[in-house]
Amino acid sequence: MSAQTTTQARQVPPTSVRGAAMRGVVARPGQEAIEAKGWLRAHKWLLLRRLSQLGILALFLVGPWFGWWVVKGNLASSLTLGVLPLTDPFVLAQQLAAGHWPYREALLGGGIVLAFYLLLGGRLFCAWVCPVNLVTDAAAWLRRRLGLKGGKVPSGSTRYWLLGFVLVIAAVTGSLAWEWVNPVSMVHRGLIFGFGLAWGIVGAVFLYDLLIAPRGWCGHLCPQGAFYGLIGRSALLRVSAARRSACNDCMDCFAVCPEPQVIRPALKGAGQDHPLILDGDCTTCGRCIDVCGKDVFRISTRFDRSES
Amino acid sequence: MALAAGLYSKQASALPATALRPPGALAEGDFLAACVRCGLCVRDCPYDTLKLAELGDGVASGTPYFEARKIPCEMCEDIPCVVACPTGALDRALTDIGDARMGLAVLIDQENCLNFLGLRCDVCYRVCPVIDKAITLERIHNPRSDRHAMLLPTVHSDYCTGCGKCEKSCVLPGESAIKVLPIRLAQGSKAEHYRRGWEEKEAAGQSLIGDQVELPVRGLEDKAYGDTRVRPGEGPQPGDAVPARPAGSGLDSGWKP
């Protein structure tokens, strides 16, 4: 390490996001955890998450593929077993902005989904349901493996501006304008009803995350993620850095976290005294729990401020 | 990005002429505010008529439509697609499928339509679910043979639901001679400034300009006013001198269908 980088590293705390970036991208985070806990436990939450993502997708697909109609429709709006309506509150918000008052089913379905994420954690959707997460996770993984660094990352608040734009555009055009291009709904709909040129949009998101902006789509641009982040502000389910005293600053959690800025306040007590990650941007993906060799993190509730 | 999406949506909100919305669909502008692209209407369509537009289809991506020449609407009595729609993009006020107006059939190619050639194809008329109301066969004289009739399929907008069965079953090998078009394209606007004397007369119970003066017509003195039918033996006979006409007169160009 040259003398200059050493001075820089002293000024920027090594446990900040920038500090982590300056130490270089960790190519294979979680090695220590695999050695300490075994491969399976070091991938527990990742595997559960993939199971959830693919399982939900499978529920939608067994109908058109095998004729077993468990769930009809797609994430925008669906009907489960002919009785349970579920509607995406984000699409519902656009619809209301565009000036259309939907039927009771859509409102009820939207209410159920809204209540679920309000209670448990808004961005659970991003980590556990959204099919684009598979695409951006793949891009992030490849980016680490190839050792690609830098890039032009837009500000994390861009997504909130974009969310505002989406609603304004809906109101101005009187249509669900964002849904013409929304990669999230398009990927899910494409898998179930047919893609057309939508592969291009998936490819664009992948390449954007891989080559231009690390975690660019989900972490900085996606207005749907921003929407769910907002409704999850006071959600129950939270990640806690309960054993933060055991942290050995290996930085693996920062390397895998899709929203690394949320970790520092909890892990290093920057601006708060409790070990809870309360930032609405946290997707509760649990990957930090997996890759930590010291078992610092655990899933808990927002009322559990204990440390152990 | 959002601005681009807005512009794109503006540009793409023009529906291609062959893309028809499901029964009960709101007017296109309102439809694009109401439809969440969930595909529940597609799932409940028993005939696989409806499909969701894919990016690049020219229809707002994810919205349901059908193409009559591929699979037309079978006009289910219980209208399951409308029942399935959770948002009201398909309006549940539509309870009688006969009131649906998905488009309007137009016999667009009179040069290739077999009935217009004097043949008895009649297929579009026979398959019409609203036969004798939405499509009638109008009998007119066939000027080519001069001794046969032509039965011309004629669409009536009061009854046509735009289901597309006629377009689907047209026997022409490629494109259909009769096509269901969006009503906006199929119909001219009404000439409101033109007063239809016969309607005014009926509404008023009498002619608004008083009774017509009926002048005798030479040669037709013994017939009712307006009756110009010619009986055998009357009128010009074969062998009579044909009055000379300037060549190329536009009154009768000699065209025969």
XYZ file of C-alpha atoms in Angstrom, chain A residues 64 69 72-74 76-77 91 95 98 100 102-103 105-106 165 169 174-177 179-181 186 189 192-198 201 217, chain B residues 1-2 5-6 8-9 12-13 26 29 32-40 43-44 52 54-56 60-62 85-88 90-92:
70
model
C -49.915 -21.916 -17.538
C -54.251 -23.014 -11.249
C -53.772 -16.564 -11.705
C -52.423 -13.260 -12.995
C -49.090 -11.743 -12.088
C -49.498 -6.521 -10.577
C -52.719 -8.246 -9.581
C -49.408 -0.049 -9.389
C -53.710 4.080 -10.995
C -53.921 8.556 -13.154
C -59.047 5.764 -12.003
C -60.648 0.528 -9.259
C -63.120 -2.170 -8.220
C -61.132 -6.596 -5.492
C -58.143 -4.510 -6.500
C -41.918 11.424 -11.425
C -46.369 11.291 -15.148
C -53.774 9.887 -17.260
C -52.250 6.463 -17.824
C -49.933 4.009 -16.110
C -47.013 5.445 -18.072
C -45.794 0.372 -16.578
C -44.831 0.642 -20.244
C -41.186 0.263 -19.254
C -42.227 -6.558 -17.172
C -45.195 -10.694 -16.659
C -45.595 -15.873 -17.268
C -47.180 -14.397 -20.392
C -44.299 -14.086 -22.872
C -41.405 -11.672 -23.195
C -41.284 -10.140 -26.658
C -38.532 -7.543 -26.657
C -38.603 -7.290 -22.854
C -34.840 -4.427 -20.732
C -30.827 -0.425 -10.441
C -36.302 8.245 -17.855
C -39.801 8.901 -16.554
C -41.652 6.786 -20.486
C -44.306 9.466 -20.688
C -43.271 6.698 -25.204
C -46.662 6.048 -23.669
C -47.654 4.127 -28.230
C -51.194 4.810 -27.041
C -63.182 1.433 -21.397
C -57.474 6.653 -22.804
C -54.687 2.804 -20.094
C -55.324 4.381 -16.684
C -57.326 1.435 -15.429
C -55.608 -1.688 -16.748
C -52.833 -2.985 -14.442
C -51.732 -5.606 -17.002
C -52.358 -8.546 -14.662
C -53.702 -10.872 -17.353
C -56.637 -12.209 -15.316
C -56.626 -16.486 -18.001
C -60.402 -16.619 -17.854
C -51.169 -9.711 -23.240
C -45.418 -8.110 -25.394
C -42.918 -5.304 -25.747
C -42.635 -4.689 -29.487
C -49.176 -0.909 -24.814
C -46.991 -3.640 -23.321
C -48.874 -5.937 -20.981
C -61.053 -7.836 -14.256
C -60.257 -6.506 -10.756
C -59.837 -2.859 -11.709
C -62.776 -1.986 -13.932
C -63.318 -3.985 -18.392
C -66.559 -2.433 -17.246
C -68.958 -4.729 -15.373
